[in-house]
XYZ file of C-alpha atoms in Angstrom:
655
model
C 0.000 0.000 0.000
C 1.826 3.116 -1.068
C 1.127 6.559 0.276
C -0.313 7.744 -3.011
C -3.052 5.124 -2.732
C -6.276 6.434 -1.429
C -7.851 5.034 1.726
C -11.613 4.650 1.711
C -13.296 4.358 5.086
C -16.624 2.488 5.409
C -19.478 4.967 4.838
C -20.914 5.929 8.260
C -24.447 4.935 7.275
C -23.270 1.519 6.043
C -21.155 0.895 9.135
C -23.999 1.825 11.480
C -26.210 -1.000 10.208
C -23.511 -3.534 9.319
C -23.288 -7.034 10.805
C -19.699 -6.234 11.771
C -19.457 -2.520 12.505
C -16.084 -0.776 12.902
C -12.529 -2.129 13.229
C -12.901 -2.730 16.932
C -15.662 -5.270 16.283
C -13.476 -6.980 13.641
C -10.456 -7.107 15.981
C -12.628 -8.454 18.820
C -13.761 -11.355 16.579
C -10.161 -12.083 15.593
C -9.130 -12.028 19.230
C -11.951 -14.402 20.171
C -10.832 -16.832 17.475
C -7.251 -16.567 18.645
C -8.068 -17.236 22.304
C -10.497 -20.083 21.745
C -10.146 -21.291 18.179
C -12.398 -24.318 18.408
C -14.970 -22.454 20.503
C -15.154 -19.662 17.921
C -15.952 -22.015 15.039
C -18.258 -24.200 17.137
C -20.335 -21.202 18.162
C -20.851 -20.159 14.535
C -21.575 -23.752 13.491
C -24.336 -24.014 16.117
C -25.700 -20.561 15.270
C -25.781 -20.834 11.491
C -26.469 -24.503 10.737
C -29.294 -26.854 11.686
C -27.903 -30.195 12.908
C -29.888 -33.421 12.983
C -27.429 -34.784 15.495
C -25.428 -32.049 17.248
C -21.638 -32.424 17.185
C -19.579 -32.822 20.357
C -16.126 -32.844 18.711
C -15.035 -29.648 16.938
C -11.619 -30.258 15.366
C -9.828 -33.564 15.052
C -6.200 -32.987 14.034
C -4.862 -36.389 15.000
C -4.193 -37.390 11.372
C -2.975 -33.938 10.165
C -3.124 -32.634 7.441
C -6.288 -34.745 7.017
C -8.296 -32.589 9.407
C -11.866 -33.323 10.459
C -14.434 -30.792 11.684
C -17.642 -31.471 13.629
C -17.170 -35.155 12.688
C -19.740 -36.722 15.025
C -22.526 -34.291 13.967
C -25.006 -35.068 11.158
C -26.851 -32.636 8.885
C -28.027 -32.163 5.315
C -26.947 -29.253 3.115
C -30.179 -29.143 1.112
C -32.298 -29.153 4.296
C -30.214 -26.224 5.556
C -30.694 -24.272 2.316
C -34.362 -25.018 1.593
C -36.593 -26.802 4.163
C -35.599 -24.725 7.127
C -36.271 -21.480 5.257
C -39.760 -22.763 4.427
C -40.167 -23.804 8.090
C -39.130 -20.264 9.123
C -42.019 -18.857 7.116
C -39.973 -17.897 4.028
C -41.750 -20.337 1.672
C -43.165 -17.546 -0.510
C -39.941 -15.532 -0.513
C -38.112 -15.446 -3.880
C -35.029 -17.679 -3.689
C -33.838 -17.342 -7.300
C -34.470 -14.747 -9.977
C -33.378 -16.400 -13.197
C -32.720 -14.241 -16.241
C -32.225 -16.154 -19.460
C -29.826 -15.128 -22.210
C -32.719 -13.579 -24.185
C -33.926 -11.568 -21.149
C -36.883 -13.799 -20.052
C -37.236 -13.757 -16.251
C -38.389 -16.637 -13.990
C -38.785 -16.224 -10.234
C -38.707 -19.253 -7.980
C -39.766 -19.161 -4.327
C -38.187 -21.256 -1.574
C -41.224 -23.594 -1.565
C -41.004 -24.039 -5.356
C -37.254 -24.641 -5.296
C -37.705 -27.174 -2.504
C -40.447 -28.992 -4.480
C -38.287 -29.082 -7.622
C -35.232 -30.275 -5.675
C -37.287 -33.039 -4.024
C -38.669 -34.211 -7.372
C -35.151 -34.371 -8.777
C -33.891 -36.152 -5.655
C -36.698 -38.730 -5.915
C -35.948 -39.146 -9.620
C -32.274 -39.847 -8.879
C -33.243 -42.300 -6.124
C -35.593 -44.130 -8.518
C -32.526 -44.832 -10.710
C -30.772 -46.411 -7.719
C -28.491 -43.390 -7.084
C -27.632 -43.277 -3.382
C -25.447 -41.797 -0.674
C -21.760 -41.799 -1.665
C -22.394 -42.114 -5.448
C -20.875 -39.394 -7.627
C -22.945 -37.440 -10.124
C -21.458 -35.185 -12.809
C -23.422 -32.019 -13.621
C -22.549 -30.472 -16.999
C -25.011 -27.696 -17.487
C -25.195 -23.950 -17.904
C -26.421 -21.390 -15.420
C -30.023 -22.292 -14.718
C -32.561 -23.057 -12.013
C -32.161 -26.711 -13.018
C -28.414 -26.506 -12.375
C -28.899 -25.186 -8.826
C -31.719 -27.692 -8.157
C -29.568 -30.584 -9.457
C -26.766 -29.688 -7.008
C -29.274 -29.390 -4.152
C -30.910 -32.706 -5.158
C -27.573 -34.539 -5.036
C -26.865 -33.013 -1.619
C -30.335 -34.060 -0.477
C -29.732 -37.772 -1.127
C -26.097 -37.723 -0.011
C -24.723 -38.183 -3.550
C -21.508 -36.209 -4.164
C -21.807 -33.810 -7.102
C -19.068 -32.682 -9.399
C -20.065 -29.770 -11.603
C -18.081 -29.360 -14.819
C -18.116 -25.909 -16.392
C -20.133 -25.917 -19.644
C -17.141 -24.439 -21.547
C -14.955 -27.530 -21.003
C -14.380 -29.914 -23.882
C -15.397 -33.559 -24.245
C -11.881 -34.637 -23.268
C -11.900 -32.581 -20.053
C -15.363 -33.914 -19.226
C -14.268 -37.505 -19.874
C -11.262 -37.093 -17.550
C -13.521 -35.875 -14.739
C -16.086 -38.650 -15.284
C -13.343 -41.253 -15.153
C -11.651 -39.782 -12.096
C -14.874 -39.512 -10.072
C -16.274 -42.851 -11.233
C -19.620 -41.044 -11.679
C -22.768 -43.163 -12.077
C -24.800 -40.448 -13.814
C -24.417 -37.238 -15.818
C -26.973 -34.429 -15.602
C -26.845 -32.146 -18.630
C -29.053 -30.158 -21.040
C -29.669 -30.412 -24.780
C -27.921 -27.040 -25.280
C -26.738 -23.990 -23.452
C -27.646 -20.544 -24.728
C -24.996 -17.832 -24.527
C -24.780 -14.565 -26.384
C -27.674 -15.474 -28.675
C -26.047 -18.781 -29.718
C -27.053 -22.353 -28.953
C -24.048 -24.361 -27.893
C -24.228 -28.149 -27.631
C -23.965 -29.848 -24.251
C -25.555 -33.236 -24.759
C -23.512 -33.856 -27.937
C -20.310 -33.142 -25.960
C -21.436 -35.587 -23.227
C -22.020 -38.221 -25.940
C -18.542 -37.612 -27.330
C -16.972 -37.771 -23.844
C -18.632 -41.124 -23.172
C -17.131 -42.594 -26.359
C -13.574 -41.669 -25.357
C -13.216 -44.633 -22.972
C -12.946 -44.913 -19.188
C -16.565 -43.886 -18.552
C -18.162 -47.288 -18.020
C -19.352 -46.221 -14.558
C -22.029 -43.945 -16.138
C -25.380 -45.741 -16.229
C -27.692 -42.755 -16.752
C -27.594 -39.473 -18.667
C -30.377 -37.055 -17.699
C -31.149 -34.250 -20.111
C -32.858 -30.980 -19.242
C -34.707 -29.434 -22.191
C -33.356 -25.937 -22.793
C -33.418 -25.421 -26.541
C -35.979 -28.131 -27.252
C -33.948 -28.999 -30.389
C -33.776 -32.595 -31.578
C -30.808 -34.448 -30.108
C -29.637 -38.026 -30.174
C -30.846 -40.102 -27.241
C -29.349 -43.488 -26.497
C -32.032 -45.876 -25.298
C -31.514 -47.449 -21.899
C -29.028 -44.747 -20.891
C -30.451 -41.341 -21.791
C -33.721 -39.846 -20.675
C -35.229 -36.420 -20.385
C -35.210 -35.047 -16.858
C -38.865 -33.967 -17.123
C -39.989 -37.511 -18.042
C -38.171 -38.838 -14.989
C -39.304 -36.321 -12.388
C -42.644 -34.813 -13.362
C -44.608 -37.626 -11.702
C -42.321 -37.710 -8.608
C -43.473 -36.552 -5.167
C -42.547 -32.994 -4.190
C -41.344 -34.162 -0.774
C -38.228 -36.184 -0.054
C -36.787 -36.984 3.347
C -33.188 -35.643 3.448
C -30.368 -38.139 3.864
C -28.704 -37.073 7.135
C -24.980 -37.366 6.546
C -21.974 -37.014 8.826
C -20.378 -33.542 8.696
C -17.312 -34.942 6.883
C -19.349 -36.579 4.117
C -18.100 -35.261 0.714
C -20.632 -32.686 -0.519
C -18.844 -32.122 -3.823
C -15.714 -32.589 -5.874
C -14.529 -29.744 -8.038
C -11.588 -30.043 -10.385
C -8.885 -27.450 -10.535
C -5.717 -27.103 -12.564
C -2.515 -27.978 -10.863
C 1.040 -27.270 -11.902
C 1.252 -30.803 -13.284
C -0.933 -31.994 -16.105
C -3.719 -33.891 -14.403
C -6.542 -31.790 -12.884
C -7.037 -32.229 -9.135
C -10.404 -33.315 -7.698
C -10.746 -30.988 -4.710
C -12.935 -32.704 -2.098
C -15.159 -30.602 0.181
C -17.037 -31.705 3.287
C -20.687 -30.981 4.079
C -20.588 -29.359 7.553
C -17.403 -27.282 7.510
C -17.924 -26.111 3.954
C -21.526 -25.063 4.498
C -20.590 -23.234 7.694
C -17.998 -21.045 5.959
C -20.252 -20.500 2.917
C -22.959 -19.143 5.251
C -20.607 -17.219 7.553
C -18.753 -15.393 4.766
C -22.027 -14.572 2.998
C -23.270 -13.110 6.281
C -20.176 -11.049 7.152
C -18.349 -10.275 3.880
C -21.523 -9.406 1.997
C -23.352 -8.191 5.078
C -26.422 -10.023 3.712
C -29.800 -8.715 4.893
C -33.285 -10.080 4.483
C -34.282 -7.585 1.763
C -31.090 -7.775 -0.329
C -31.051 -8.867 -3.962
C -27.666 -10.544 -4.283
C -26.053 -11.163 -7.658
C -22.923 -13.233 -8.011
C -22.120 -13.404 -11.746
C -19.932 -16.531 -11.516
C -20.922 -19.772 -13.193
C -21.956 -22.732 -11.031
C -19.155 -24.638 -12.789
C -16.643 -22.726 -10.618
C -16.314 -22.687 -6.839
C -17.606 -19.098 -6.631
C -20.915 -20.258 -8.107
C -21.041 -23.141 -5.574
C -20.384 -21.042 -2.487
C -22.072 -17.766 -3.394
C -25.003 -19.017 -5.496
C -25.956 -22.584 -4.619
C -25.091 -22.738 -0.915
C -24.145 -19.536 0.985
C -27.049 -17.165 0.192
C -29.649 -19.963 0.246
C -28.431 -21.145 3.676
C -29.236 -17.629 4.932
C -32.618 -17.379 3.162
C -31.360 -14.748 0.683
C -32.713 -13.760 -2.755
C -30.264 -14.062 -5.586
C -29.935 -13.746 -9.328
C -28.912 -16.550 -11.640
C -27.890 -15.269 -15.071
C -27.572 -17.508 -18.086
C -25.891 -15.147 -20.537
C -22.716 -13.100 -21.025
C -22.000 -9.492 -19.938
C -21.724 -8.193 -23.504
C -24.958 -9.523 -25.076
C -27.028 -7.952 -26.590
C -24.595 -5.165 -25.665
C -22.037 -4.295 -22.986
C -24.688 -2.581 -20.855
C -26.320 -5.930 -19.942
C -24.978 -6.052 -16.349
C -26.026 -2.460 -15.625
C -29.462 -3.012 -17.147
C -30.006 -6.104 -15.004
C -28.893 -4.275 -11.834
C -31.385 -1.547 -12.718
C -34.251 -3.959 -13.618
C -33.904 -6.260 -10.601
C -32.829 -3.547 -8.131
C -29.709 -5.495 -7.244
C -28.201 -4.391 -3.921
C -25.055 -6.587 -3.790
C -23.062 -7.218 -6.962
C -20.126 -9.681 -7.077
C -18.099 -10.084 -10.282
C -14.582 -10.607 -11.647
C -11.928 -7.996 -12.527
C -11.772 -9.313 -16.110
C -15.464 -8.524 -16.592
C -14.946 -5.050 -15.080
C -11.932 -4.318 -17.309
C -13.689 -5.409 -20.507
C -16.779 -3.320 -19.549
C -14.546 -0.267 -18.875
C -13.224 -0.596 -22.417
C -16.746 -0.843 -23.852
C -18.096 2.043 -21.726
C -15.293 4.364 -22.741
C -16.003 3.899 -26.421
C -19.834 3.941 -26.212
C -21.730 6.171 -23.825
C -24.964 4.182 -24.233
C -23.434 1.196 -22.372
C -21.695 3.308 -19.714
C -22.985 2.595 -16.192
C -24.003 6.285 -15.883
C -26.730 5.635 -18.501
C -28.512 3.312 -15.993
C -30.124 3.668 -12.588
C -27.795 1.864 -10.218
C -28.911 3.495 -6.986
C -30.187 0.150 -5.555
C -26.554 -0.985 -5.107
C -25.071 -0.824 -1.611
C -22.121 -3.203 -1.877
C -19.759 -4.350 -4.644
C -17.435 -7.328 -4.659
C -14.543 -8.624 -6.726
C -13.359 -12.238 -7.094
C -11.136 -14.570 -9.116
C -7.907 -12.571 -9.316
C -6.400 -9.449 -7.806
C -8.129 -6.282 -9.044
C -5.776 -3.544 -10.273
C -6.215 -0.152 -8.579
C -7.369 1.632 -11.772
C -10.207 -0.890 -12.357
C -11.084 -0.681 -8.625
C -11.401 3.101 -8.797
C -13.590 2.953 -11.913
C -15.807 0.272 -10.380
C -16.120 2.310 -7.184
C -16.905 5.575 -8.947
C -18.986 4.579 -11.965
C -20.818 1.454 -10.748
C -21.011 2.165 -7.029
C -21.479 5.922 -7.411
C -18.635 6.449 -4.905
C -20.910 5.243 -2.063
C -20.545 1.433 -2.103
C -17.703 -0.336 -0.326
C -15.884 -2.927 -2.496
C -15.012 -6.299 -0.946
C -11.964 -7.563 -2.836
C -12.025 -11.230 -1.823
C -9.055 -13.590 -1.924
C -9.855 -17.285 -1.730
C -9.526 -20.482 -3.808
C -11.371 -23.589 -4.912
C -9.464 -25.351 -2.150
C -10.412 -22.936 0.633
C -14.183 -23.208 0.089
C -14.884 -19.546 0.938
C -13.268 -16.139 1.584
C -9.863 -16.150 3.321
C -8.653 -12.557 3.084
C -11.267 -9.883 2.538
C -12.457 -6.569 3.861
C -15.633 -6.551 5.983
C -17.579 -3.687 4.417
C -18.752 -2.025 7.657
C -15.370 -2.319 9.359
C -12.319 -2.325 7.069
C -10.866 0.863 5.520
C -10.273 -0.020 1.844
C -7.152 0.374 -0.275
C -7.605 -0.166 -4.036
C -5.779 -3.315 -5.140
C -5.461 -4.840 -1.659
C -7.643 -7.658 -0.291
C -6.793 -6.086 3.130
C -7.021 -8.442 6.155
C -7.849 -12.095 6.924
C -11.436 -13.089 7.592
C -11.883 -13.522 11.375
C -10.628 -16.957 12.365
C -8.333 -17.386 9.337
C -4.631 -17.455 10.289
C -3.060 -16.213 7.048
C 0.660 -15.385 7.014
C 3.553 -14.699 4.650
C 6.642 -16.876 5.006
C 9.991 -17.521 3.306
C 10.806 -20.660 1.276
C 11.755 -22.363 4.517
C 8.631 -21.342 6.429
C 10.069 -18.416 8.449
C 7.680 -15.496 9.009
C 8.475 -12.549 6.735
C 8.367 -9.025 8.161
C 5.644 -6.700 6.824
C 6.860 -4.886 3.711
C 8.741 -7.965 2.397
C 7.101 -10.320 -0.052
C 6.990 -14.079 0.327
C 4.734 -17.120 0.130
C 1.137 -17.026 1.356
C 0.245 -19.769 3.847
C -2.520 -20.498 6.332
C -1.173 -21.631 9.692
C -4.235 -23.295 11.160
C -6.853 -25.579 9.607
C -10.297 -24.013 9.048
C -13.713 -25.673 8.570
C -14.179 -25.232 4.802
C -10.693 -26.319 3.759
C -10.044 -28.974 1.137
C -10.132 -32.444 2.729
C -8.042 -34.279 0.177
C -7.543 -34.688 -3.555
C -10.050 -37.310 -4.615
C -8.313 -40.659 -4.831
C -4.837 -39.178 -4.288
C -4.017 -38.344 -0.644
C -0.270 -38.263 -1.364
C -0.693 -35.563 -3.997
C -2.860 -33.623 -1.531
C -0.045 -33.610 1.046
C 2.627 -32.754 -1.518
C 0.546 -29.963 -3.107
C -0.825 -28.249 -0.006
C 1.174 -29.353 3.044
C 4.687 -29.670 1.614
C 7.723 -30.803 3.542
C 9.310 -27.346 3.114
C 7.025 -26.185 5.912
C 7.299 -29.479 7.846
C 3.776 -30.278 6.635
C 2.333 -27.739 9.124
C 1.111 -24.900 6.881
C -1.415 -24.866 4.079
C 0.324 -23.600 0.935
C -1.941 -21.370 -1.130
C 0.420 -21.358 -4.157
C 0.343 -17.548 -4.298
C 2.957 -14.963 -3.483
C 1.894 -12.006 -1.323
C 3.196 -8.985 0.547
C 1.889 -7.177 3.651
C 2.051 -3.407 3.820
C 4.777 -2.246 6.203
C 2.419 0.021 8.162
C -1.132 -1.341 7.860
C -0.352 -5.057 7.551
C -2.744 -5.217 4.566
C -2.234 -8.132 2.181
C -1.693 -7.744 -1.557
C -1.558 -10.895 -3.677
C 1.357 -10.760 -6.130
C 0.603 -13.812 -8.313
C 1.168 -17.568 -8.461
C 4.440 -19.087 -7.317
C 3.898 -22.279 -9.312
C 3.202 -22.908 -12.964
C -0.452 -22.034 -12.788
C -1.861 -19.071 -14.728
C -4.858 -17.017 -13.761
C -6.680 -16.105 -16.958
C -9.887 -14.155 -16.364
C -10.090 -15.674 -12.904
C -9.817 -19.241 -14.279
C -6.849 -21.300 -13.159
C -4.967 -22.958 -15.990
C -1.998 -25.238 -15.416
C 0.826 -24.536 -17.872
C 1.553 -28.274 -17.968
C -2.027 -28.990 -18.987
C -1.811 -26.585 -21.939
C 1.654 -27.879 -22.893
C 0.372 -31.447 -22.881
C -2.566 -30.407 -25.087
C -0.198 -28.744 -27.613
C 2.180 -31.709 -27.696
C -0.765 -34.090 -28.185
C -1.076 -32.535 -31.680
C 1.558 -35.101 -32.595
C 1.615 -34.641 -36.353
C 2.784 -31.022 -35.930
C 4.325 -30.331 -32.527
C 7.657 -31.573 -31.270
C 7.879 -29.490 -28.110
C 6.020 -26.688 -26.362
C 6.428 -24.436 -23.356
C 3.722 -22.201 -21.948
C 4.081 -19.141 -19.718
C 1.859 -16.247 -18.689
C 2.258 -12.561 -19.503
C 0.334 -9.585 -18.124
C -2.784 -8.632 -20.081
C -4.859 -5.498 -19.686
C -8.212 -7.262 -19.942
C -7.782 -10.841 -18.722
C -5.079 -10.154 -16.082
C -2.833 -12.853 -17.538
C -2.634 -14.133 -21.088
C -1.395 -17.550 -22.213
C 1.752 -17.385 -24.323
C 2.929 -20.611 -26.011
C 6.408 -21.222 -27.465
C 6.306 -24.063 -29.956
C 8.878 -26.131 -31.833
C 7.364 -27.938 -34.817
C 8.341 -31.271 -36.380
C 9.037 -29.364 -39.608
C 10.849 -26.132 -40.487
C 9.852 -23.010 -38.567
C 6.955 -21.297 -40.359
C 6.750 -17.535 -40.947
C 4.154 -15.021 -42.207
C 0.740 -16.367 -43.257
C 1.794 -19.970 -42.860
C 2.737 -19.320 -39.221
C -0.662 -17.691 -38.614
C -2.406 -20.664 -40.245
C -0.571 -23.216 -38.081
C -1.152 -21.070 -34.964
C -4.905 -21.235 -35.684
C -4.783 -25.048 -36.029
C -2.983 -25.269 -32.660
C -5.412 -22.910 -30.899
C -8.378 -24.932 -32.146
C -6.658 -28.133 -31.004
C -6.145 -26.785 -27.454
C -9.796 -25.617 -27.456
C -10.853 -29.162 -28.340
C -8.570 -30.795 -25.724
C -9.321 -28.525 -22.755
C -11.907 -25.925 -23.744
C -11.932 -22.455 -25.374
C -10.702 -20.768 -22.156
C -7.312 -22.452 -22.579
C -6.555 -21.210 -26.133
C -3.166 -19.427 -26.124
C -3.359 -15.728 -26.958
C 0.202 -15.700 -28.345
C 1.827 -18.539 -30.244
C 5.516 -18.149 -31.158
C 7.578 -20.569 -33.207
C 11.293 -21.290 -32.767
C 13.784 -23.835 -34.142
C 14.206 -24.951 -30.523
C 13.474 -23.791 -26.975
C 16.025 -22.106 -24.686
C 17.353 -24.731 -22.255
C 19.939 -25.018 -19.519
C 22.830 -27.464 -20.002
C 20.926 -30.018 -17.983
C 18.068 -29.742 -20.470
C 15.598 -27.725 -18.342
C 13.532 -25.198 -20.236
C 14.508 -21.670 -19.127
C 11.030 -20.512 -18.250
C 12.190 -17.296 -16.657
C 13.721 -16.325 -19.992
C 10.498 -17.224 -21.790
C 8.529 -15.066 -19.338
C 10.767 -12.114 -20.198
C 10.330 -12.792 -23.951
C 6.564 -13.039 -23.522
C 6.463 -9.649 -21.798
C 8.692 -8.097 -24.484
C 11.373 -7.265 -21.858
C 15.037 -6.772 -22.676
C 16.923 -9.979 -21.850
C 19.307 -9.259 -18.985
C 20.093 -12.796 -17.853
C 23.069 -14.791 -19.044
C 22.299 -16.487 -22.361
C 25.821 -17.689 -23.071
C 24.787 -21.274 -22.402
C 22.279 -21.246 -25.256
C 23.206 -23.482 -28.129
C 21.417 -21.267 -30.598
C 21.091 -17.598 -29.510
C 19.225 -16.806 -32.770
C 16.106 -18.413 -31.314
C 15.638 -15.423 -29.011
C 14.749 -13.295 -32.020
C 12.567 -16.057 -33.435
C 10.605 -16.346 -30.196
C 9.663 -12.682 -30.108
C 7.473 -13.008 -33.230
C 3.791 -13.356 -32.378
C 1.264 -15.333 -34.446
């Protein structure tokens, strides 16, 4: 935090009504957690969740780092999100406001969402799906998507949602790894006025081998277009559930029962199945929604993330519903029919809390500056009281624009740092308490012991950068990597820190005076493109799998004004190095290939061809050098060991 950065105090009116009001209240909560860690979490778990069988044990750390929370308690996530709100008299309250790509709006009350979830749950049970089975959900943003997740939770089946932009290959890998017995999908998804296939991609995935565990494919009608249905395996969701009862007794599961698996890119090729528990995860989803977003009964909350990512799990499907909130589910994209879509929706639905990603903000800044009609000032945004940012660090300039033009200078911005693995917010301002600094996620959420350490685990003084760790376990943390406990330990509790600290994989620095955290970027080979984590290895493997063309590939990230980071690929072909139009042609083939292997989000922005890659004498690719080339920096490091210095010029040419 430099002195030229502005400091924004919580508006007095906001602070006066906030759930956590003023820094003293924040510090008192932190102190409470410090003095009685287990007691702090237990109190919130009793206050926020309904337990079928109350827990007596809070934290079991006897098999660290495989921590257990509230292990002897039983509950059900769907009961906590739906039934109890109906029992509290909120049955007629709107749970979800769904706006389709074309602008059609559907409102669903808590009673209606409960009835739909129960019908789906009964439908799944009628197919023999039971507690402990895994179900893949490959669907776009929809009421059906949220209900499908709740229905799995209701019967104790573990769901794994796969983002609708992933390819057949990525879907296949996740089906195989989970051993899923069923896939829930739709005929199509509709985005930006286009129908994109989902069911056809599921069909393709199931032909790629390793998916024998799948017995049923359930298809939600979205487009109504004719699709291929395989008899005995495929059926329409409506045909299965319309005749089912609208009540279904929840399956009461132990707090540690896996609620979901969600796959995330690691620094090695194979995606990691992050396993989350039911009790601890739901607690933190509810607690952070309550405190970070200061959620009130009359709020209209809009998190723009997709349910295929963790943000959509925690701050659409579970957190706000556990508190009886009203939220928006949006099918489309921020730029269709024009770049004023977000602002129009905030105006139409009188959104009070808006949570989105820096990439979306940056692309909308660009659009607003070139076209006044889509500038936020052309819309009524006075319903907003709080803004949030998620997915990657937000740069100060985008923060200031967001604050001024979207929030009208009156809305605090909660810049939230957290990960798929952490389940909910880790470092974040509390809007009624924390003075804000643009570009900083400020201070840890009460109860979260975040710290910055050296490579050997020593605490770093404020003002010096280092590695971000969490020193104590917390309820919503990752439990393991599905089917690979060793990789879990190696990835998150490495020997460098004697296996004691959770390694976030990000670098960070604390301000010398305020102690505020700023995230500086990944320390491993994982890129953050538009808030989506992409492993460099994964993209390299996809490029090299184009065997007829590619001999070798290396992928690094470079800063990008819109997406935060852009993917830059250096490629050696099995034929002479192409130039001019031919190079552009081959670059297109390679981009399309990566899109097919992983999904469109992984397509490299830059592709550069060289006769070979820069390597050390021991044969390691000099990635630091490639990072400098990608950024267009002057090369200052020693290149005398390079066999062929001419490649440096070759690798600066973009295609």
